């Protein structure tokens, strides 16, 4: 399968290194219970490279870098909430959700291993894992009310279901934004050129009326 390149050719090497690291970590470590993110250093280098590339294209990344959860702004927005809602809006709820998901994934992985090589002596273990998964799903269902304010794009879930790196969704969104920005800037430039040409022609054909129009519209005088 052909590798997807970065938004900037300068960042391709770092992106490919991070993708390879992530895929190996996810398959060989995360699914086996080791959640330590060993790819973070590479990701930080790749992130800095992307920021530089976006800055060169005049894309403002200030909103991306802002840390809202747990900040003064986040706390200020939660002053009118009940105590239980305030605790739900903190970063702790995400940590708790992550732990529940990791436990569910691990129990599911172990269930698959037991079922793939099932023996009569494995029945009790199988029952335990089924019960653990059931409890895990019930636990997740009980937490859903704490995340009613969290919006997850449907497209992101489609990426995950397809086995793609979720980071690709962010990259694709940025690429579409940059492409749309270029398209709009091009249209704006064309309209500006058309306006100048139109005013130039109108000035030659209807000089008096054009001057009056430009005065009313407060257009600068033609150079």
Tab-separated table of C-alpha atoms in Angstrom:
chain	number	residue	atom	x	y	z
A	1	UNK	CA	0.000	0.000	0.000
A	2	UNK	CA	1.394	3.397	-1.011
A	3	UNK	CA	2.367	5.604	1.886
A	4	UNK	CA	0.591	8.913	2.321
A	5	UNK	CA	2.870	11.915	2.274
A	6	UNK	CA	2.829	14.878	4.592
A	7	UNK	CA	1.222	18.217	3.847
A	8	UNK	CA	4.754	19.503	3.288
A	9	UNK	CA	7.415	17.567	1.350
A	10	UNK	CA	9.952	18.751	3.916
A	11	UNK	CA	8.120	16.744	6.589
A	12	UNK	CA	7.695	13.499	4.628
A	13	UNK	CA	10.622	11.712	6.257
A	14	UNK	CA	9.462	12.566	9.789
A	15	UNK	CA	5.888	11.598	8.942
A	16	UNK	CA	6.912	8.199	7.601
A	17	UNK	CA	9.068	7.583	10.671
A	18	UNK	CA	6.178	8.490	12.964
A	19	UNK	CA	3.661	6.353	11.039
A	20	UNK	CA	6.000	3.357	11.202
A	21	UNK	CA	6.614	3.919	14.907
A	22	UNK	CA	2.899	4.317	15.641
A	23	UNK	CA	1.885	1.197	13.722
A	24	UNK	CA	4.545	-0.896	15.446
A	25	UNK	CA	3.659	0.536	18.875
A	26	UNK	CA	-0.066	-0.033	18.375
A	27	UNK	CA	0.302	-3.640	17.199
A	28	UNK	CA	3.228	-4.790	19.322
A	29	UNK	CA	2.803	-2.825	22.536
A	30	UNK	CA	-0.537	-1.071	23.005
A	31	UNK	CA	-2.674	-4.095	22.112
A	32	UNK	CA	-0.574	-6.123	24.544
A	33	UNK	CA	-1.206	-3.791	27.454
A	34	UNK	CA	1.768	-1.418	27.213
A	35	UNK	CA	0.372	2.105	26.799
A	36	UNK	CA	3.666	3.996	27.094
A	37	UNK	CA	3.878	6.361	24.123
A	38	UNK	CA	7.376	5.728	22.792
A	39	UNK	CA	6.630	7.647	19.587
A	40	UNK	CA	6.056	11.002	21.292
A	41	UNK	CA	9.570	12.399	20.560
A	42	UNK	CA	9.167	11.698	16.834
A	43	UNK	CA	5.661	13.136	16.878
A	44	UNK	CA	6.900	16.366	18.476
A	45	UNK	CA	9.543	16.777	15.775
A	46	UNK	CA	6.958	16.106	13.073
A	47	UNK	CA	4.533	18.539	14.713
A	48	UNK	CA	7.142	21.308	14.745
A	49	UNK	CA	7.903	20.643	11.085
A	50	UNK	CA	4.201	20.889	10.199
A	51	UNK	CA	3.826	24.129	12.157
A	52	UNK	CA	6.689	25.685	10.228
A	53	UNK	CA	5.176	24.532	6.941
A	54	UNK	CA	1.773	25.967	7.847
A	55	UNK	CA	3.355	29.229	8.974
A	56	UNK	CA	5.001	29.523	5.565
A	57	UNK	CA	1.509	29.234	4.041
A	58	UNK	CA	0.139	31.884	6.430
A	59	UNK	CA	-2.083	29.425	8.314
A	60	UNK	CA	-2.743	30.500	11.912
A	61	UNK	CA	-2.199	27.600	14.331
A	62	UNK	CA	-2.716	29.576	17.541
A	63	UNK	CA	-6.099	27.982	18.233
A	64	UNK	CA	-4.637	24.500	17.847
A	65	UNK	CA	-1.974	25.176	20.481
A	66	UNK	CA	-4.372	26.574	23.058
A	67	UNK	CA	-4.909	24.366	26.094
A	68	UNK	CA	-8.526	24.773	27.186
A	69	UNK	CA	-9.299	21.780	29.397
A	70	UNK	CA	-8.368	22.577	32.982
A	71	UNK	CA	-7.370	26.160	32.116
A	72	UNK	CA	-8.751	29.328	33.711
A	73	UNK	CA	-11.075	29.750	30.749
A	74	UNK	CA	-12.414	26.246	31.181
A	75	UNK	CA	-12.884	26.811	34.908
A	76	UNK	CA	-14.586	30.122	34.234
A	77	UNK	CA	-17.075	28.471	31.909
A	78	UNK	CA	-17.885	25.876	34.549
A	79	UNK	CA	-18.639	28.281	37.409
A	80	UNK	CA	-22.366	28.029	36.749
A	81	UNK	CA	-22.308	24.225	36.721
A	82	UNK	CA	-23.168	21.877	39.527
A	83	UNK	CA	-20.191	20.341	41.418
A	84	UNK	CA	-20.622	17.016	39.623
A	85	UNK	CA	-20.596	18.785	36.247
A	86	UNK	CA	-17.498	20.778	37.183
A	87	UNK	CA	-15.573	17.599	37.947
A	88	UNK	CA	-16.853	16.091	34.704
A	89	UNK	CA	-15.419	18.986	32.698
A	90	UNK	CA	-11.897	18.465	34.034
A	91	UNK	CA	-9.177	16.451	32.359
A	92	UNK	CA	-9.682	13.669	34.920
A	93	UNK	CA	-12.771	12.417	33.103
A	94	UNK	CA	-10.719	11.767	29.981
A	95	UNK	CA	-8.054	9.936	31.967
A	96	UNK	CA	-10.730	7.778	33.555
A	97	UNK	CA	-12.324	7.072	30.181
A	98	UNK	CA	-8.954	6.156	28.700
A	99	UNK	CA	-8.315	3.667	31.499
A	100	UNK	CA	-11.738	2.082	30.994
A	101	UNK	CA	-11.178	1.762	27.250
A	102	UNK	CA	-7.724	0.263	27.714
A	103	UNK	CA	-9.112	-2.298	30.162
A	104	UNK	CA	-11.925	-3.187	27.756
A	105	UNK	CA	-9.502	-3.573	24.849
A	106	UNK	CA	-7.197	-5.765	26.899
A	107	UNK	CA	-10.053	-8.002	28.085
A	108	UNK	CA	-11.298	-8.298	24.512
A	109	UNK	CA	-7.819	-9.249	23.309
A	110	UNK	CA	-7.514	-11.910	26.001
A	111	UNK	CA	-10.989	-13.223	25.176
A	112	UNK	CA	-9.942	-13.655	21.542
A	113	UNK	CA	-6.860	-15.569	22.623
A	114	UNK	CA	-8.879	-17.901	24.856
A	115	UNK	CA	-11.555	-18.460	22.206
A	116	UNK	CA	-9.027	-19.131	19.434
A	117	UNK	CA	-7.529	-22.048	21.388
A	118	UNK	CA	-10.498	-23.067	23.499
A	119	UNK	CA	-10.329	-26.107	25.739
A	120	UNK	CA	-12.675	-27.431	28.393
A	121	UNK	CA	-10.361	-26.177	31.125
A	122	UNK	CA	-10.610	-22.660	29.682
A	123	UNK	CA	-14.345	-22.348	30.321
A	124	UNK	CA	-13.966	-20.530	33.645
A	125	UNK	CA	-11.463	-18.083	32.157
A	126	UNK	CA	-13.766	-17.515	29.194
A	127	UNK	CA	-16.671	-16.777	31.526
A	128	UNK	CA	-14.536	-14.331	33.507
A	129	UNK	CA	-13.516	-12.454	30.387
A	130	UNK	CA	-17.086	-12.302	29.115
A	131	UNK	CA	-18.189	-10.923	32.467
A	132	UNK	CA	-15.327	-8.418	32.466
A	133	UNK	CA	-16.265	-7.203	28.988
A	134	UNK	CA	-19.922	-6.907	29.975
A	135	UNK	CA	-18.967	-4.907	33.062
A	136	UNK	CA	-16.644	-2.761	30.961
A	137	UNK	CA	-19.403	-1.923	28.492
A	138	UNK	CA	-21.766	-1.087	31.337
A	139	UNK	CA	-19.088	1.144	32.849
A	140	UNK	CA	-18.661	3.000	29.554
A	141	UNK	CA	-22.411	3.422	29.236
A	142	UNK	CA	-22.570	4.951	32.720
A	143	UNK	CA	-19.916	7.510	31.734
A	144	UNK	CA	-21.635	8.775	28.593
A	145	UNK	CA	-23.491	11.561	30.416
A	146	UNK	CA	-20.141	13.155	31.319
A	147	UNK	CA	-19.215	13.603	27.663
A	148	UNK	CA	-22.370	15.142	26.234
A	149	UNK	CA	-20.364	18.276	25.393
A	150	UNK	CA	-17.674	16.394	23.454
A	151	UNK	CA	-18.131	16.321	19.692
A	152	UNK	CA	-16.313	13.659	17.670
A	153	UNK	CA	-16.416	13.971	13.860
A	154	UNK	CA	-18.048	11.003	12.166
A	155	UNK	CA	-15.225	11.017	9.616
A	156	UNK	CA	-12.718	10.383	12.410
A	157	UNK	CA	-14.591	7.250	13.465
A	158	UNK	CA	-14.530	6.074	9.858
A	159	UNK	CA	-10.741	6.449	9.854
A	160	UNK	CA	-10.475	4.356	13.016
A	161	UNK	CA	-12.863	1.705	11.663
A	162	UNK	CA	-10.707	1.480	8.539
A	163	UNK	CA	-7.607	0.843	10.635
A	164	UNK	CA	-6.054	4.191	9.735
A	165	UNK	CA	-3.946	6.327	12.021
A	166	UNK	CA	-6.294	8.950	13.589
A	167	UNK	CA	-3.557	11.523	13.009
A	168	UNK	CA	-4.290	11.207	9.285
A	169	UNK	CA	-7.703	12.781	9.854
A	170	UNK	CA	-6.097	15.913	11.288
A	171	UNK	CA	-3.638	16.054	8.420
A	172	UNK	CA	-6.372	15.638	5.811
A	173	UNK	CA	-8.469	18.376	7.450
A	174	UNK	CA	-5.504	20.747	7.360
A	175	UNK	CA	-4.786	19.886	3.735
A	176	UNK	CA	-8.407	20.569	2.769
A	177	UNK	CA	-8.317	23.850	4.692
A	178	UNK	CA	-5.105	24.952	2.979
A	179	UNK	CA	-6.493	23.992	-0.441
A	180	UNK	CA	-9.736	25.870	0.232
A	181	UNK	CA	-7.771	28.867	1.467
A	182	UNK	CA	-5.740	28.932	-1.748
A	183	UNK	CA	-8.900	28.621	-3.821
A	184	UNK	CA	-10.617	31.499	-2.017
A	185	UNK	CA	-7.521	33.689	-2.195
A	186	UNK	CA	-7.333	33.027	-5.920
A	187	UNK	CA	-10.979	34.036	-6.355
A	188	UNK	CA	-10.444	37.185	-4.315
A	189	UNK	CA	-7.462	38.138	-6.465
A	190	UNK	CA	-9.465	37.565	-9.631
A	191	UNK	CA	-12.323	39.729	-8.361
A	192	UNK	CA	-9.873	42.486	-7.471
A	193	UNK	CA	-8.365	42.371	-10.945
A	194	UNK	CA	-11.808	42.364	-12.524
A	195	UNK	CA	-12.844	45.378	-10.435
A	196	UNK	CA	-9.749	47.309	-11.471
A	197	UNK	CA	-10.292	46.485	-15.139
A	198	UNK	CA	-13.978	47.367	-14.933
A	199	UNK	CA	-13.302	50.695	-13.244
A	200	UNK	CA	-10.626	51.448	-15.792
A	201	UNK	CA	-13.005	50.834	-18.687
A	202	UNK	CA	-15.841	52.742	-17.023
A	203	UNK	CA	-13.550	55.678	-16.360
A	204	UNK	CA	-12.739	55.914	-20.047
A	205	UNK	CA	-16.359	55.602	-21.168
A	206	UNK	CA	-18.104	57.444	-18.323
A	207	UNK	CA	-15.468	59.520	-16.540
A	208	UNK	CA	-17.822	61.830	-14.666
A	209	UNK	CA	-20.160	59.118	-13.444
A	210	UNK	CA	-17.287	56.857	-12.477
A	211	UNK	CA	-15.662	59.577	-10.393
A	212	UNK	CA	-18.938	60.163	-8.595
A	213	UNK	CA	-19.343	56.443	-7.982
A	214	UNK	CA	-15.831	56.049	-6.629
A	215	UNK	CA	-16.321	59.041	-4.371
A	216	UNK	CA	-19.512	57.578	-2.954
A	217	UNK	CA	-17.936	54.180	-2.471
A	218	UNK	CA	-14.783	55.765	-1.025
A	219	UNK	CA	-12.560	53.921	-3.416
A	220	UNK	CA	-9.023	55.241	-3.670
A	221	UNK	CA	-8.203	57.120	-6.828
A	222	UNK	CA	-6.763	55.127	-9.675
A	223	UNK	CA	-2.958	55.297	-9.753
